Tab-separated table of C-alpha atoms in Angstrom:
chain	number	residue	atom	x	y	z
A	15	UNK	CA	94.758	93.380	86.201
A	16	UNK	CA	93.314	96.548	84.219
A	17	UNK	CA	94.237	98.308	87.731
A	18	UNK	CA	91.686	101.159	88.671
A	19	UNK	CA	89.281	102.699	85.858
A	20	UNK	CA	88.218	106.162	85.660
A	21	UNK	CA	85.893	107.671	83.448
A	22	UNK	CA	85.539	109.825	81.840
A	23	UNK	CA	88.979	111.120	80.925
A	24	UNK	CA	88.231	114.486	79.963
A	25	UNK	CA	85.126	116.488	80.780
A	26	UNK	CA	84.461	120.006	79.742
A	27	UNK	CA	80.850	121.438	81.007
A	28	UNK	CA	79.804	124.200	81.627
A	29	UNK	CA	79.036	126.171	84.746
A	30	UNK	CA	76.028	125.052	86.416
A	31	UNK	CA	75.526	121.460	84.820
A	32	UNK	CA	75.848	118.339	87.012
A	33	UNK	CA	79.208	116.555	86.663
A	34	UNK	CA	80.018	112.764	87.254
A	35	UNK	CA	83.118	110.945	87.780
A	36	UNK	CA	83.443	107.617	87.966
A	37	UNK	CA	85.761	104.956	89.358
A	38	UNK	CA	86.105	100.759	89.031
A	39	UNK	CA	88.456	99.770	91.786
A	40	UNK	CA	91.297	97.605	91.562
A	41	UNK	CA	89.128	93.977	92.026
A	42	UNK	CA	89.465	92.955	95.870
A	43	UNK	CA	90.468	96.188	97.109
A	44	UNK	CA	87.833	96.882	99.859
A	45	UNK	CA	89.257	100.914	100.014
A	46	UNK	CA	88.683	103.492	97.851
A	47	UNK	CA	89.621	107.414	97.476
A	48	UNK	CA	88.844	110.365	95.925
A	49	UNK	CA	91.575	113.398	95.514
A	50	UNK	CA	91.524	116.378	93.479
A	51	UNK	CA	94.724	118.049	92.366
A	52	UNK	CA	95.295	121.367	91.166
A	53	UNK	CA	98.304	123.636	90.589
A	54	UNK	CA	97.113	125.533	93.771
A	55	UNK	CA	96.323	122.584	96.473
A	56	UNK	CA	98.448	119.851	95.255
A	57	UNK	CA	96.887	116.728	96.084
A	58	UNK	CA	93.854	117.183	97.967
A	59	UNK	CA	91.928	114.020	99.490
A	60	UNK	CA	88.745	114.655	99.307
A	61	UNK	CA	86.812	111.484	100.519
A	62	UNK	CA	87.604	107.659	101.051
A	63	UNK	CA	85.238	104.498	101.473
A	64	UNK	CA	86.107	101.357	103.276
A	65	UNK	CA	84.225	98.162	102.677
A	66	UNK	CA	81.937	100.803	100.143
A	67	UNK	CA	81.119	103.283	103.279
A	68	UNK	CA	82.060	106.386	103.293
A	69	UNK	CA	84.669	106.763	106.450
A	70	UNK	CA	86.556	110.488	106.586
A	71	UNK	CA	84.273	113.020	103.846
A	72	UNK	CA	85.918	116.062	105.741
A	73	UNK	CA	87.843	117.174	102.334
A	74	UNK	CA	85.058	117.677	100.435
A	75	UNK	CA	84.439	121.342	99.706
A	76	UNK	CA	80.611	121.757	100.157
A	77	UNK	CA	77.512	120.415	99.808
A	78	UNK	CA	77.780	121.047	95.963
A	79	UNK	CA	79.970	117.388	95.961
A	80	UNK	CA	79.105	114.442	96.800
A	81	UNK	CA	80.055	110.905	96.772
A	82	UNK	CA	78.740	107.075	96.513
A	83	UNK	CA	79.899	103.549	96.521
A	84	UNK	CA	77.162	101.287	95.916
A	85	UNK	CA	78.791	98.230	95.341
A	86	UNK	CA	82.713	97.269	95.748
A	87	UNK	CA	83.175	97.773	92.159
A	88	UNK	CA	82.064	101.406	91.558
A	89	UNK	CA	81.666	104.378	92.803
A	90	UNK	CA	80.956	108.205	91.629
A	91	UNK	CA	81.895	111.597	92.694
A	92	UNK	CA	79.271	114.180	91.722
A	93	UNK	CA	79.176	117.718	91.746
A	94	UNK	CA	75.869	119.633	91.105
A	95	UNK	CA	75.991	122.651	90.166
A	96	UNK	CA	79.580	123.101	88.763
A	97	UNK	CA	81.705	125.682	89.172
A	98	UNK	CA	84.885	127.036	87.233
A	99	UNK	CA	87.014	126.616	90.387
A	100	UNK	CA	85.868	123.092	90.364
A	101	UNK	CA	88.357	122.519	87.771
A	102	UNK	CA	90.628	120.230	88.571
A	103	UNK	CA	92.166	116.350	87.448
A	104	UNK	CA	90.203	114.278	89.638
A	105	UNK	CA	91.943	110.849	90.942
A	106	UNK	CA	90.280	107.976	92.228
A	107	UNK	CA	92.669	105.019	94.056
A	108	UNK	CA	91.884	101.552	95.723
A	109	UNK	CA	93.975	99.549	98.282
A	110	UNK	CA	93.967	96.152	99.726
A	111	UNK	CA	91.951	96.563	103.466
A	112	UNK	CA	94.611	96.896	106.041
A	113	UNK	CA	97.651	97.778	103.302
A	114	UNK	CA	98.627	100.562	102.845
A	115	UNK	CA	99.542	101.111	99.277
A	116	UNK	CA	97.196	103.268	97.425
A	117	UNK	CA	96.756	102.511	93.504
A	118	UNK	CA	95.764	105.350	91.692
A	119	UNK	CA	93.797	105.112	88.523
A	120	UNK	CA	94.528	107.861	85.311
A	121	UNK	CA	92.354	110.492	86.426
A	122	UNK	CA	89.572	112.769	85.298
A	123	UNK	CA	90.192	115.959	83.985
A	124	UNK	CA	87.942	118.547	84.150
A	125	UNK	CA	87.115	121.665	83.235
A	126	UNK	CA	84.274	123.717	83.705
A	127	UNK	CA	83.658	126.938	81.729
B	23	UNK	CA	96.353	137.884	85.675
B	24	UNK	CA	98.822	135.912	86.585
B	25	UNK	CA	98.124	132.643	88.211
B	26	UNK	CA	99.724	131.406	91.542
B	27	UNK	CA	100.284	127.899	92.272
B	28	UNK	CA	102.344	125.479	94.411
B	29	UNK	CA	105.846	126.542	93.634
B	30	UNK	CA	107.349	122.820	93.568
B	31	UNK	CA	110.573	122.281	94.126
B	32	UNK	CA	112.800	121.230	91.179
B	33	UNK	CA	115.717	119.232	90.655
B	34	UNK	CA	117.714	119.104	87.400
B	35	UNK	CA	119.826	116.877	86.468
B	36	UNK	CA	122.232	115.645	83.808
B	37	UNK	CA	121.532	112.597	82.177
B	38	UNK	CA	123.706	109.433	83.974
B	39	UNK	CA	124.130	111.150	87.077
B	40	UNK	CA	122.492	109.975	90.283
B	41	UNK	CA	119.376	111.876	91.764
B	42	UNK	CA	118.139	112.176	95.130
B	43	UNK	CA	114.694	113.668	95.859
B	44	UNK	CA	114.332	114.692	99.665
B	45	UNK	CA	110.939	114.555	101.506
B	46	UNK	CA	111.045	115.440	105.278
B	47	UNK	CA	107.871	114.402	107.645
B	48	UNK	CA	106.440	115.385	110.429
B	49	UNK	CA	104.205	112.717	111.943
B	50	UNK	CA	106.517	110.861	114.085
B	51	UNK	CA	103.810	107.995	114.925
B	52	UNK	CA	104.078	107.312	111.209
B	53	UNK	CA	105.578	104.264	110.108
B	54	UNK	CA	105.072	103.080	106.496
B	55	UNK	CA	106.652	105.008	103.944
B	56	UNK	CA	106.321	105.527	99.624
B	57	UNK	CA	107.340	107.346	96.995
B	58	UNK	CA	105.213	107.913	93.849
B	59	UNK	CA	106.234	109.254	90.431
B	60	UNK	CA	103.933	111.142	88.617
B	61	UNK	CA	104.520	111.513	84.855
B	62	UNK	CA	102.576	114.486	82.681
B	63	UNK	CA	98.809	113.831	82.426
B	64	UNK	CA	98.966	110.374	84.153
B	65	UNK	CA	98.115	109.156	87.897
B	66	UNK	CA	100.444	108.514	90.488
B	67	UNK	CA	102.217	105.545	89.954
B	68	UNK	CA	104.378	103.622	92.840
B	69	UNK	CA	107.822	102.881	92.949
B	70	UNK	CA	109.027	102.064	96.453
B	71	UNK	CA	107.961	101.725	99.903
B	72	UNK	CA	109.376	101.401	103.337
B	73	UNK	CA	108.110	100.732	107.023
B	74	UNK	CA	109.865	102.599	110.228
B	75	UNK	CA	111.716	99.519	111.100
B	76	UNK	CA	113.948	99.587	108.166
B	77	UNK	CA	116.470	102.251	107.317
B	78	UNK	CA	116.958	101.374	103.425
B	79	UNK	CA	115.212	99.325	101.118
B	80	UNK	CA	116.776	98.606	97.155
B	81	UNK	CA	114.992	98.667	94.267
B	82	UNK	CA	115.291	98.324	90.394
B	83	UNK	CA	117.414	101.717	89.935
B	84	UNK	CA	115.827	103.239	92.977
B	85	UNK	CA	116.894	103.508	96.902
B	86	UNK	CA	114.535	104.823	99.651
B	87	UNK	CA	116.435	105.684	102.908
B	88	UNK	CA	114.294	106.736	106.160
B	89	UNK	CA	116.228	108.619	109.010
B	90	UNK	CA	113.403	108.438	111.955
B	91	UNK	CA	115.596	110.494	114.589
B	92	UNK	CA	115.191	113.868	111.550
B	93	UNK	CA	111.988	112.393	110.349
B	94	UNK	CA	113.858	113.110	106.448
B	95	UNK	CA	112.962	110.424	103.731
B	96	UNK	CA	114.709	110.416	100.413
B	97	UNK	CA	115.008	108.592	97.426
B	98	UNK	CA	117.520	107.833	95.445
B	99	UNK	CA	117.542	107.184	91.636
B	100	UNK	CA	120.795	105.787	89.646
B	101	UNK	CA	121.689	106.424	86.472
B	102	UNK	CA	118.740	109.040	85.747
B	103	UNK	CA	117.368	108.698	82.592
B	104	UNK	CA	114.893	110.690	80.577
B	105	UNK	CA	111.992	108.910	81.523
B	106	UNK	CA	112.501	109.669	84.815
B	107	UNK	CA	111.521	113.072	84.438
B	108	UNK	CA	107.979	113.075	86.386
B	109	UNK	CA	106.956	115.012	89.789
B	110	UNK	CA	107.768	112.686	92.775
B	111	UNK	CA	105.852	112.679	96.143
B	112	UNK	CA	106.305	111.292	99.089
B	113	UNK	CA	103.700	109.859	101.337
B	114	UNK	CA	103.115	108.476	104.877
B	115	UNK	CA	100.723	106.618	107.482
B	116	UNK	CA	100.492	105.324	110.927
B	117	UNK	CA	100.272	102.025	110.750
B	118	UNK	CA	96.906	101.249	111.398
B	119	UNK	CA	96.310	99.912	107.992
B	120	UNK	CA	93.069	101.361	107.569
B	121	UNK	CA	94.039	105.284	107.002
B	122	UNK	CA	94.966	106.874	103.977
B	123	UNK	CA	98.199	108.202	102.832
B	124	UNK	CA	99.634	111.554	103.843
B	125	UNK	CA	100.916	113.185	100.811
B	126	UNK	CA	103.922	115.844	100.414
B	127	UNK	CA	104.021	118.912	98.007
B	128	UNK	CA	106.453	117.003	95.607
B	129	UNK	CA	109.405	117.787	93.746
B	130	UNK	CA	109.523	118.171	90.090
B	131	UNK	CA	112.699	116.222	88.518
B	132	UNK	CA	113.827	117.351	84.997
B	133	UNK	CA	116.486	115.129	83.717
B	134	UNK	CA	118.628	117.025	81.242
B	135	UNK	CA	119.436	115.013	77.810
């Protein structure tokens, strides 16, 4: 199994430009999440999907992000307009429904200038 | 300026020796347990779980004990080697099997050649 797919791996935009991140879960994983980490937060959750609907979206930091799953093999975390404190590696991870181990793929880092 | 960030708690240690990285929790309706390892510019990767019912569970190198009554979790790593030099964070759930992980702050282990 390739295990989960992010891409791009490195983004550098700047300020005010759309971003988007995208993730190919783990095949047969009917849960997917987005974090953000950052040398202030840690590991922040920022939204997760089950079954490609979008469950708990209470981590994401405004209206300038936003997330879709349109099929249980993709899904993308955009953020329009970007901001320099939007820089972050971004982490998307799938699980089995009803397990709880969370695969994480490589991540997305991103900086915005 | 200077930047501020998550002051991470480190452990050093000496090549050969045996490392234990502690992780205390504070949901006591939590009851599956796992440890990540997070190497430089990579995702979180999984080493070893545990559910409420056990007190230790084995693994390739690698121990996870769970003490429920102090709600502490640690893991243990023999014979530390230089590729285990990665941030390590512990994580929990209830389990309903449909929530996501609870992440700590991690600890930064630096394994000293």
């Amino acid at each position: 199994d390739a295990g989960v797919i992010q891409s791009p791996r490195h983004e550098v935009t700047e300020m005010g430009q759309e971003v988007t991140l995208r993730c190919k879960p783990i095949s047969g994983h009917n849960s997917l999440f987005w974090y953000r980490q950052t040398m202030m937060r840690g590991l922040e959750l920022l939204i997760y999907f089950n079954n490609n609907v979008p469950i708990d979206d209470s981590g994401m930091p405004e209206d300038r992000f936003s997330a879709k799953m349109p099929n249980a093999s993709f899904s993308t975390l955009k953020i329009q307009p970007s901001e320099p404190r939007d820089s972050a590696v971004y982490f998307c991870a799938s699980r089995e429904h009803f397990q709880e181990t969370q695969y994480f793929g490589p991540g997305t880092r991103l900086l915005v200038l | 300026g200077e930047s501020v960030g998550l002051h991470l708690p480190t452990l050093s240690v000496q090549e050969g020796d045996n490392s234990i990285i502690n992780c205390a929790y504070s949901n006591s309706a939590s009851d599956y347990f796992i440890w990540y390892k997070q190497e430089s510019g990579k995702g979180p990767q999984f080493i070893i779980d545990i559910r409420s019912n056990m007190d230790k569970r084995q693994g390739q190198r690698v121990t996870v004990l769970l003490n429920k009554t102090v709600k502490h979790l640690s893991l243990q790593i023999a014979a530390t080697q230089p590729g285990d030099s990665a941030v390590y964070f512990c994580a929990e759930t209830p389990n309903s099997g449909n929530t996501p992980l609870v992440f700590g702050k991690g600890t930064r282990l630096s394994v000293i050649a």
